[in-house]
Tab-separated table of C-alpha atoms and ligand atoms in Angstrom:
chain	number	residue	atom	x	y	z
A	6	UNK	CA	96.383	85.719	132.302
A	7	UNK	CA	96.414	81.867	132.050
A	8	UNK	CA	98.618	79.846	133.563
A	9	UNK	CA	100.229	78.292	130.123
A	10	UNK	CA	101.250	81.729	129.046
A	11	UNK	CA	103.224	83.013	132.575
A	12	UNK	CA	106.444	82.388	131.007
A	13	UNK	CA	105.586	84.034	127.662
A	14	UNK	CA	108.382	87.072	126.727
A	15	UNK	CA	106.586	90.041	127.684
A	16	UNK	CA	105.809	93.116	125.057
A	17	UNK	CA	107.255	96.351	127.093
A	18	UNK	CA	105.066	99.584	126.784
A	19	UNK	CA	106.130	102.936	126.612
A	20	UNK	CA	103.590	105.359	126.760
A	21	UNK	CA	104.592	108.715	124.505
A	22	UNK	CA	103.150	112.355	124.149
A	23	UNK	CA	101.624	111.342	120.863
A	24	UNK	CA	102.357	115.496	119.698
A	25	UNK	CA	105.635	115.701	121.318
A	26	UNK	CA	107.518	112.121	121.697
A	27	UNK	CA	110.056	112.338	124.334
A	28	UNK	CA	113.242	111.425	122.521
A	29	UNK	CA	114.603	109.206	124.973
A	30	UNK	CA	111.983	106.893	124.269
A	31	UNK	CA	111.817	107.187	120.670
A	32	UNK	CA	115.514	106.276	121.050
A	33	UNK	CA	114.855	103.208	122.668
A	34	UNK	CA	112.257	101.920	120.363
A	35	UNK	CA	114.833	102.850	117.307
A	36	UNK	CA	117.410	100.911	118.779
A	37	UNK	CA	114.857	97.801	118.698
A	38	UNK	CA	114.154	98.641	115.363
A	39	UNK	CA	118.026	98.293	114.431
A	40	UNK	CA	118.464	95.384	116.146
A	41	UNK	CA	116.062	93.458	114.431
A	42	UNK	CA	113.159	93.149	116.817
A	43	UNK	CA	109.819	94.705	115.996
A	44	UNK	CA	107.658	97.938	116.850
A	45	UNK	CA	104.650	98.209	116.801
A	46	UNK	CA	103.665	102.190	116.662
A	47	UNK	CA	100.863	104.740	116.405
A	48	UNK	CA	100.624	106.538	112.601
A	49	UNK	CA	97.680	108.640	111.963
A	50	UNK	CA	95.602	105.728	110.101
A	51	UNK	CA	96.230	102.447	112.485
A	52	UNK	CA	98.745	101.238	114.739
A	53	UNK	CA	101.770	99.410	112.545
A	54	UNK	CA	103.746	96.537	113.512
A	55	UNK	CA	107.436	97.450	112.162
A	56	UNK	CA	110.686	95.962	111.606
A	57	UNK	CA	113.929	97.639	109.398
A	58	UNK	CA	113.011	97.204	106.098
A	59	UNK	CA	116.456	96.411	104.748
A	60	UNK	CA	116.417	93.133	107.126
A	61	UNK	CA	114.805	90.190	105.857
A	62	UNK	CA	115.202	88.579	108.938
A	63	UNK	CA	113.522	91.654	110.649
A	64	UNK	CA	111.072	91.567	107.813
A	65	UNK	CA	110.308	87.701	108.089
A	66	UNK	CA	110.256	88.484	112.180
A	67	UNK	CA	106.782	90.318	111.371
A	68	UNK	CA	104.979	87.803	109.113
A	69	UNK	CA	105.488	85.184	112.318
A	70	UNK	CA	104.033	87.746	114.833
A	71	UNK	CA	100.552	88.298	112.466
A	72	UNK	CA	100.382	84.955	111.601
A	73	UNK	CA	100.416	86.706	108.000
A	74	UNK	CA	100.202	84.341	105.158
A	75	UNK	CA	103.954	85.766	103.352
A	76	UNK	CA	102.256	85.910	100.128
A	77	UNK	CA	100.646	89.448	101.170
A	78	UNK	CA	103.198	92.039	100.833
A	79	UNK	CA	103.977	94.882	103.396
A	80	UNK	CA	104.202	98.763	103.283
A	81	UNK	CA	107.260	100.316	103.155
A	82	UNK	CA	107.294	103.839	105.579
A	83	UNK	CA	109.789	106.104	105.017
A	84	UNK	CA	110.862	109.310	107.367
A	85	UNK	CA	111.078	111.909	104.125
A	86	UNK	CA	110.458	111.997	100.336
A	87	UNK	CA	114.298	112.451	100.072
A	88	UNK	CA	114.265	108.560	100.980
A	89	UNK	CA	112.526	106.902	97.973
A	90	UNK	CA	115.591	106.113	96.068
A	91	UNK	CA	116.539	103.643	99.268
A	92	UNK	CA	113.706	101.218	98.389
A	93	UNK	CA	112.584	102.046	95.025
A	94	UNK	CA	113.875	101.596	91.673
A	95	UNK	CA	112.319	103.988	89.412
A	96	UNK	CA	110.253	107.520	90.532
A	97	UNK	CA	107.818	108.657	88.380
A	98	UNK	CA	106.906	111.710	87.358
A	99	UNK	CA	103.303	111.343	88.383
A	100	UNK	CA	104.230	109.105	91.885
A	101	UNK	CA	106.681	112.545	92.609
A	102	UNK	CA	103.861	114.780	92.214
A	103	UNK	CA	101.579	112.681	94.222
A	104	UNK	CA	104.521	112.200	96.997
A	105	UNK	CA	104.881	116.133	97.154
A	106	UNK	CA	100.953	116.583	97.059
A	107	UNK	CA	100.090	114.103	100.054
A	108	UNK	CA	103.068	113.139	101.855
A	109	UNK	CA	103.534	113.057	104.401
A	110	UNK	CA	99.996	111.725	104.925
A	111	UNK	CA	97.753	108.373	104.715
A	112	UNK	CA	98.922	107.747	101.306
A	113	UNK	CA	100.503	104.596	99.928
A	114	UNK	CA	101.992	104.633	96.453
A	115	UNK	CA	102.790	101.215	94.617
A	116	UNK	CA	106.001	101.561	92.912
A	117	UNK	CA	109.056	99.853	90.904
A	118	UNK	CA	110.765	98.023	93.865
A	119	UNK	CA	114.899	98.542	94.160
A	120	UNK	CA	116.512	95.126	93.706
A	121	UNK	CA	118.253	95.651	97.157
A	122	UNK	CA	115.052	95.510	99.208
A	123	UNK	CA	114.560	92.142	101.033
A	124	UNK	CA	112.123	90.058	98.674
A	125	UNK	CA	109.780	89.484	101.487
A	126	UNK	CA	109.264	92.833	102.097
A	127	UNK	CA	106.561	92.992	98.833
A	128	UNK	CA	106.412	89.075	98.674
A	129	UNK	CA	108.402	88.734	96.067
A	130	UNK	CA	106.265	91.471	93.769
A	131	UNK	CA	108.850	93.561	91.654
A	132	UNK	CA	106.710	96.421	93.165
A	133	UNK	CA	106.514	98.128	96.450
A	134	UNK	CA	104.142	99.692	98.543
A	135	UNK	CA	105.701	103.032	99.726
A	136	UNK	CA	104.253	105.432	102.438
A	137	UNK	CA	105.871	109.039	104.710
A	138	UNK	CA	103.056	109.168	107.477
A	139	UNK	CA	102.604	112.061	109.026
A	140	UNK	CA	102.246	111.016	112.450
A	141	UNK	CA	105.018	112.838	114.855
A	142	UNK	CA	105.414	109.627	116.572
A	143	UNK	CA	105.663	107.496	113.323
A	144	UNK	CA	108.037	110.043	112.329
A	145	UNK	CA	110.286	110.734	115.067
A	146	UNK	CA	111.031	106.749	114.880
A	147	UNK	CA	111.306	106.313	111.383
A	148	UNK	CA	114.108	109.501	111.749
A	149	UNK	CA	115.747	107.927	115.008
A	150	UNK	CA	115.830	104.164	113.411
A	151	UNK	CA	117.564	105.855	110.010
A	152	UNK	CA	116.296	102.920	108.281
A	153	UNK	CA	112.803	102.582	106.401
A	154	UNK	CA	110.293	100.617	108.296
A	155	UNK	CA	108.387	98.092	106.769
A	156	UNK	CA	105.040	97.985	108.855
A	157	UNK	CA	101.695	96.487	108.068
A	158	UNK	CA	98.528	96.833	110.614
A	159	UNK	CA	99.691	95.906	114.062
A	160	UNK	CA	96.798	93.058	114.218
A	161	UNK	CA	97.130	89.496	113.490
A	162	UNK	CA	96.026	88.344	110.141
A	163	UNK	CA	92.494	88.487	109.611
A	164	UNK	CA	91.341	90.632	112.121
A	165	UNK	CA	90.367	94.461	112.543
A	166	UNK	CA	93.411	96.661	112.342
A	167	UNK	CA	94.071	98.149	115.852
A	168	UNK	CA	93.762	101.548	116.606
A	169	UNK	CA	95.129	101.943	120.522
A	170	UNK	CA	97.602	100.583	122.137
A	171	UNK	CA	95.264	97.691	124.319
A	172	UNK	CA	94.267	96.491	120.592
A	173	UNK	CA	97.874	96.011	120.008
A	174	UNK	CA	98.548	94.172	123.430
A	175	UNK	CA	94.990	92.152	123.036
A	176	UNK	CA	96.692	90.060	119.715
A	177	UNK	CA	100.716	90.924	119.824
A	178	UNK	CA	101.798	90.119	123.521
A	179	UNK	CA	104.307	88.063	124.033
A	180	UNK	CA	105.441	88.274	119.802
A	181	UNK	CA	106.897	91.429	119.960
A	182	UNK	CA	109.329	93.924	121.778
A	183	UNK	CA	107.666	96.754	122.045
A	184	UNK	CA	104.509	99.153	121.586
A	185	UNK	CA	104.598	102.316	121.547
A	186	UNK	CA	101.404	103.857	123.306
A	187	UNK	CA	100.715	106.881	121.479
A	188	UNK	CA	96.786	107.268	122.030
A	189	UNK	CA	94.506	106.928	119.276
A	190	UNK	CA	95.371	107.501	115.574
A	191	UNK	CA	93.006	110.649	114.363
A	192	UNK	CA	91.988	108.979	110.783
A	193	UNK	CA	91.390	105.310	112.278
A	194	UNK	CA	91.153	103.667	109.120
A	195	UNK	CA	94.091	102.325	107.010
A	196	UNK	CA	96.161	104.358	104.402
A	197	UNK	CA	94.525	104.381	100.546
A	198	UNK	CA	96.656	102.312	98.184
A	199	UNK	CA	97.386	103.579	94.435
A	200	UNK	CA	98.110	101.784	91.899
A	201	UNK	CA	99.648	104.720	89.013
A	202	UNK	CA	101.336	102.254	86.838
A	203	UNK	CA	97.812	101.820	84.799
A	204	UNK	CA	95.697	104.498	83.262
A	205	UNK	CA	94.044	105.370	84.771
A	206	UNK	CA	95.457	105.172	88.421
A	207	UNK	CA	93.933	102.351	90.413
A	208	UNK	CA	93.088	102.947	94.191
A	209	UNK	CA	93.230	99.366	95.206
A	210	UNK	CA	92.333	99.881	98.959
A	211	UNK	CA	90.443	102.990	99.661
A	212	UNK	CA	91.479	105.036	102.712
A	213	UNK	CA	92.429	108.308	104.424
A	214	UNK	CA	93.216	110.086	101.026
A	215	UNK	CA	89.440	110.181	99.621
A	216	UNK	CA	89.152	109.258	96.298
A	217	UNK	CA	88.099	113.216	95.284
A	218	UNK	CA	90.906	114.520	96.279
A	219	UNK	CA	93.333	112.373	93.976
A	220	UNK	CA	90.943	113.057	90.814
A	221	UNK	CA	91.820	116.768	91.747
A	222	UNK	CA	95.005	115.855	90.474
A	223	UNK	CA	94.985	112.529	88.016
A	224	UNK	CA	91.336	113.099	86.812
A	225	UNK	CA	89.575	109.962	86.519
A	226	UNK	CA	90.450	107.657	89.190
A	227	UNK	CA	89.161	104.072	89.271
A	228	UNK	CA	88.563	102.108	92.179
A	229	UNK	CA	89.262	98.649	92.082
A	230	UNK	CA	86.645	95.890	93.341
A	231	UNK	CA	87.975	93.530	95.760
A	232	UNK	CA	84.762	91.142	95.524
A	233	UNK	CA	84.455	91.242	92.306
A	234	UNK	CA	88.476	90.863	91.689
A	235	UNK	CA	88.739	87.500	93.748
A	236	UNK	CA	87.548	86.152	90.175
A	237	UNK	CA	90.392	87.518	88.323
A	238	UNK	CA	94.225	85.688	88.801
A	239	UNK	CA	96.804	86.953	89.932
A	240	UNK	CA	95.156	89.368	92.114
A	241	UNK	CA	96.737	93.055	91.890
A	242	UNK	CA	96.929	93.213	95.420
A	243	UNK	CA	97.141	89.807	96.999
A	244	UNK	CA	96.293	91.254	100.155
A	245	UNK	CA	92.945	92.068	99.262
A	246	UNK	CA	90.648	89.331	99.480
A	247	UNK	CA	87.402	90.445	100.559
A	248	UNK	CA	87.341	89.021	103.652
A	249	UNK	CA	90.007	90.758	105.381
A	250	UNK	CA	88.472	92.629	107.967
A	251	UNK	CA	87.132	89.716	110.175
A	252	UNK	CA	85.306	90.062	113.297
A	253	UNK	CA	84.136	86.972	115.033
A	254	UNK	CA	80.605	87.332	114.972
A	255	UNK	CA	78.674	86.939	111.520
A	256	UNK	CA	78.004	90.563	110.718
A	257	UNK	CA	75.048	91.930	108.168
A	258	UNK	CA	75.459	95.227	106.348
A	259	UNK	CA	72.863	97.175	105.256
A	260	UNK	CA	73.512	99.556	102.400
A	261	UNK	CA	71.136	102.367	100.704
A	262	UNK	CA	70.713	105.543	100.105
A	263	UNK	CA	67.712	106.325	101.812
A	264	UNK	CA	69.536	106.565	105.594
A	265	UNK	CA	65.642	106.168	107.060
A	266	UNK	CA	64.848	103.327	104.758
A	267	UNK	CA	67.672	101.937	105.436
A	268	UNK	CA	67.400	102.300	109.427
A	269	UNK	CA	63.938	101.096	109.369
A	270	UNK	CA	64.777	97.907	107.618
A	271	UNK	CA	67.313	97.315	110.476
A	272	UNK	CA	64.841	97.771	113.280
A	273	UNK	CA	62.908	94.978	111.633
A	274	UNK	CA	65.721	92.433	111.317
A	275	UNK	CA	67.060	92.998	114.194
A	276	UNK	CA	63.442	93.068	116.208
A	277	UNK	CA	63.076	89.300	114.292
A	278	UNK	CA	66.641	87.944	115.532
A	279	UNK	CA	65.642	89.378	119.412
A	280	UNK	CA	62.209	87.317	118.873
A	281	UNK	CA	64.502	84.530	118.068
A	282	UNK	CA	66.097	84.884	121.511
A	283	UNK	CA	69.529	86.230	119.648
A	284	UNK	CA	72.317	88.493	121.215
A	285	UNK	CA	72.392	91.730	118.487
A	286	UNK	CA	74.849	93.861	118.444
A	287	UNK	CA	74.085	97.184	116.860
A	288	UNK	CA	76.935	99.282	115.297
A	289	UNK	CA	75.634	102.651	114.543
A	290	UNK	CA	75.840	107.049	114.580
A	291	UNK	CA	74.269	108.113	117.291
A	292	UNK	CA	70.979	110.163	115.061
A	293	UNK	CA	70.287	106.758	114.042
A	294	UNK	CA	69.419	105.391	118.154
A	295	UNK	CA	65.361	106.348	118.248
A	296	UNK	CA	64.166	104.367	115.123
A	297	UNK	CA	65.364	101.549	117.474
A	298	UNK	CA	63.709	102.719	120.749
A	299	UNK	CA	62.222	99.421	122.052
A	300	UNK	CA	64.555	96.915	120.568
A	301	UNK	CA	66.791	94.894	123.098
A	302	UNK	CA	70.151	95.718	121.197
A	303	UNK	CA	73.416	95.938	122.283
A	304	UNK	CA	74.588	99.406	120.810
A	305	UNK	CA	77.859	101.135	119.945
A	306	UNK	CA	77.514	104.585	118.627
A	307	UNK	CA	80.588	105.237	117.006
A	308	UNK	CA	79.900	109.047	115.939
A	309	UNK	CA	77.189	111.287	113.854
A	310	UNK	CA	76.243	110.766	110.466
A	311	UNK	CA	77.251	114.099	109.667
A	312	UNK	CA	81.283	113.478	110.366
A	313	UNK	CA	82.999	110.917	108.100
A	314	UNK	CA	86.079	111.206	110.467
A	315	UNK	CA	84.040	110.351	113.683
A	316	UNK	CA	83.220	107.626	112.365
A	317	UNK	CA	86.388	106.354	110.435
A	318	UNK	CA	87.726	107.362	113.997
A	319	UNK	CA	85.509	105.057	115.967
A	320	UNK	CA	84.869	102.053	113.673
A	321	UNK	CA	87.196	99.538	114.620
A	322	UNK	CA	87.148	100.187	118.045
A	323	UNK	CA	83.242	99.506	117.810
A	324	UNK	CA	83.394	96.499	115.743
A	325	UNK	CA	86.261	94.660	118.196
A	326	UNK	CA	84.126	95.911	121.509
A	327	UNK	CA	80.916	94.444	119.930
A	328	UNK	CA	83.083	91.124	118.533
A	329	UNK	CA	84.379	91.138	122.328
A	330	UNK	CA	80.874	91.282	123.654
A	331	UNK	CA	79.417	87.728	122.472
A	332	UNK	CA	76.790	88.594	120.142
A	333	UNK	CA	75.132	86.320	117.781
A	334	UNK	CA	75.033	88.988	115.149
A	335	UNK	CA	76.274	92.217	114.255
A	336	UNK	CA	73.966	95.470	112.063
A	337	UNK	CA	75.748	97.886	110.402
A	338	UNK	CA	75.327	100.194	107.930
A	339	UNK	CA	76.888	102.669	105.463
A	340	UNK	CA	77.830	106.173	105.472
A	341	UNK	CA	77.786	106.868	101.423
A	342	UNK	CA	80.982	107.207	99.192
A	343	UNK	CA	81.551	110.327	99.630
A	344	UNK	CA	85.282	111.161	100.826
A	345	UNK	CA	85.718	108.853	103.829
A	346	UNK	CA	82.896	107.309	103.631
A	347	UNK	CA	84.104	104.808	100.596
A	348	UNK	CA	86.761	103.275	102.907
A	349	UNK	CA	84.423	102.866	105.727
A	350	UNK	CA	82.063	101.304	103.034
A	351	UNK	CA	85.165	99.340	101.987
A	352	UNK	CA	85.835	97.602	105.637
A	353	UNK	CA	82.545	97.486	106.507
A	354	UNK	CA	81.808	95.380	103.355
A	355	UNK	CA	84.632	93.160	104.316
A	356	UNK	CA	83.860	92.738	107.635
A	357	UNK	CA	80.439	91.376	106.667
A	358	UNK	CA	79.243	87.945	105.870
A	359	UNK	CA	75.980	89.598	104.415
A	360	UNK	CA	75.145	92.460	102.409
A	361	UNK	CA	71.491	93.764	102.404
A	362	UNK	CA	70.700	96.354	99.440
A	363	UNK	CA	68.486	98.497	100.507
A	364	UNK	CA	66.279	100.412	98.087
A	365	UNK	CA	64.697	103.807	98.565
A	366	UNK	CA	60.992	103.799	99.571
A	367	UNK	CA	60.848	100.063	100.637
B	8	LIG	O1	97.560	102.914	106.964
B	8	LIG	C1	98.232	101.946	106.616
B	8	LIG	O2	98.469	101.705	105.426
B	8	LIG	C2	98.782	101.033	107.717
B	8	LIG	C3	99.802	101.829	108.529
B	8	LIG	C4	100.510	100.988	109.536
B	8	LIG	O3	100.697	102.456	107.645
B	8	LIG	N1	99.371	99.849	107.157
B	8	LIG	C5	98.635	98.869	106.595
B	8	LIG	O4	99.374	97.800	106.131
B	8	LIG	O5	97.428	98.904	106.486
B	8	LIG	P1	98.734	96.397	105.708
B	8	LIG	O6	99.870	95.495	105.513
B	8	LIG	O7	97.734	95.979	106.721
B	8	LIG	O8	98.084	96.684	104.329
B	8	LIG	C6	98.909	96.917	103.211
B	8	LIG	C7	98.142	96.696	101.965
B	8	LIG	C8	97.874	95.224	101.773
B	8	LIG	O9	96.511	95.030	101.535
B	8	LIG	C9	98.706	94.838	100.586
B	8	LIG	O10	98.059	93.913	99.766
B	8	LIG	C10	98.911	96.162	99.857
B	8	LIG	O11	98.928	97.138	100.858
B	8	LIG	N2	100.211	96.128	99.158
B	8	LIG	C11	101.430	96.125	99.709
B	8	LIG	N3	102.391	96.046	98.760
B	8	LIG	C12	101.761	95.996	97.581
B	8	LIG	C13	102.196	95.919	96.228
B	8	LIG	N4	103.489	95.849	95.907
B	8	LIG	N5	101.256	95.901	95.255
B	8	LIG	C14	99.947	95.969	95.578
B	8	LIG	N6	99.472	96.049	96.834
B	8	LIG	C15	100.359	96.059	97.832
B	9	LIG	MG1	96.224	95.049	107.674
């Protein structure tokens, strides 16, 4: 550690059984949580960063510790269904249904916000973004605390959402009380935001709840563009300029339909940039390694094509470790838009400076 941070507040870590969280430490962590200070805890999407929701100093606590701009509003997590009527101000029918369908579970429902809650909390929106995760650590605290939590990502602004405890420590240290270490979330990528006050519903941030499974119910769900919305004022989700998902290092992503097409256009780029004497990083499944036998890569395999969930698992834990390693430039590519693979499109889009289309047969 360097020297200028030794007196720095430390962040205390208690380590949990992620199935079974030992109450006595839950405990502790609630009592933080009542107090004002701030959490940061393991859901089964990311790790959040969370403060009592009723306390706008609490609230206003977590927007310091990010270094999140207070314009972009936070989601509200809630221990039970039975809790809505704390934060919000109307239910509707079709946000009930959805609540009983998917909660508790990585789904985040926009709704009417009660005039009690803390402006802050949604950034002065008259709506609010309400969650029940599903996690049994998320849950045992959100029980214990008895308030609801307002948590966004555990990451400061800008950068990839963490999804372990070290990713946590590497940007939080020293600006919060406490993590709780509760291993690694299974979903890995952040909940899916719905917007059901327009017809028809709106996701505005694609995640763990795949777009198929809410047209089961609703029919006809859209999903909103955030490139193509940074055009249009005010934005319907202020926190989703396209450039959210950060890393570091300039990062290309190649996208196509034609996975070998695609692949082989990647071995070319990246065998030019290597010619160039560059550092690449390679982000990729592992079927995808022999099209680039021979190329001096740095490679993170973060799963197999075949599983969405492997991947979603492993993504930001491969784009940070590749950010971390001092590359020049990073080479992704998609996994389709089918189920998961739409939010992994989603960050991976925003986590790149360039998009290469790749077309079949090329
Ligand atoms: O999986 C998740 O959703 C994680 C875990 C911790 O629950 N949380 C998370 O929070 O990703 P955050 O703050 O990183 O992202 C919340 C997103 C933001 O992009 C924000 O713009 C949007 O939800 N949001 C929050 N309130 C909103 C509102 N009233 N209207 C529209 N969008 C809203
Ligand atoms: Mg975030």
């Amino acid at each position: 550690m360097k020297g200028d941070r030794i007196n720095d507040p430390m962040t205390r870590i208690l380590i949990v059984n992620p199935q079974a969280p030992e109450p006595e430490l839950i405990a502790e962590a609630a009592g933080v949580i009542r107090a004002g200070g701030l959490v940061a805890f393991p859901t089964e999407t990311v790790y959040g960063l969370g403060a009592n929701a009723l306390n706008a100093e609490a609230v206003a606590g977590i927007f310091t510790a990010k270094d999140r701009p207070s314009q972009d509003p936070l989601i509200v997590h809630l221990a039970s269904v039975a809790d809505l009527p704390q934060v919000v101000g109307d239910i509707s029918e079709i946000a009930r249904r959805l609540a009983e369908a998917f909660w508790p579970g990585p789904l985040t429902i926009i709704m009417p916000r009660h005039d009690d809650l803390p402006r802050g909390v949604s950034a002065g929106l008259d709506t609010v973004a309400v969650r029940v995760p599903s996690h049994p650590v998320a849950r045992a605290l959100l029980q214990a605390a008895g308030v609801p939590i307002a948590a966004p990502s555990a990451n400061r602004f800008g950068f990839t959402s963490p999804t372990s405890a070290q990713h946590v420590y590497a940007d939080l240290n020293g600006r919060i009380e406490m993590i709780l270490d509760g291993g690694s979330p299974t979903i890995g990528v952040e909940s899916t935001v719905l917007d059901v006050s327009v017809q028809p519903a709106r996701i505005l941030r694609p995640g763990g709840v795949s777009r198929e499974a809410l047209e089961e119910m609703l029919g006809t769900v859209e999903v909103f563009d955030g490139a193509a919305a940074e055009a249009e004022q005010p934005l319907p989700s202020p926190g989703m300029m396209s450039r959210h998902y950060a890393p570091r290092t300039p990062m290309i992503l190649f996208q196509g339909t034609n996975t070998q097409a695609v692949l082989w256009r990647m071995r070319e780029e990246a065998a030019t940039y290597v010619r160039q004497g560059q550092r690449v990083g390679l982000l990729a499944a592992q079927e995808d390694l022999p099209v680039f036998a021979g190329v001096e890569l740095t490679v993170r395999t973060i799963g197999s094509e075949a599983d969405a969930l492997q991947i979603a698992r492993h993504l930001y834990a491969g784009l940070r470790d590749l950010d971390e390693a001092g590359m020049d430039v990073i080479l992704a590519h998609d996994f389709g838009e089918e189920g998961l693979g739409l939010a992994i499109l989603d960050r991976l889009r925003r986590a790149s400076s360039r998009v290469v289309k790749v077309t079949s047969g090329e």
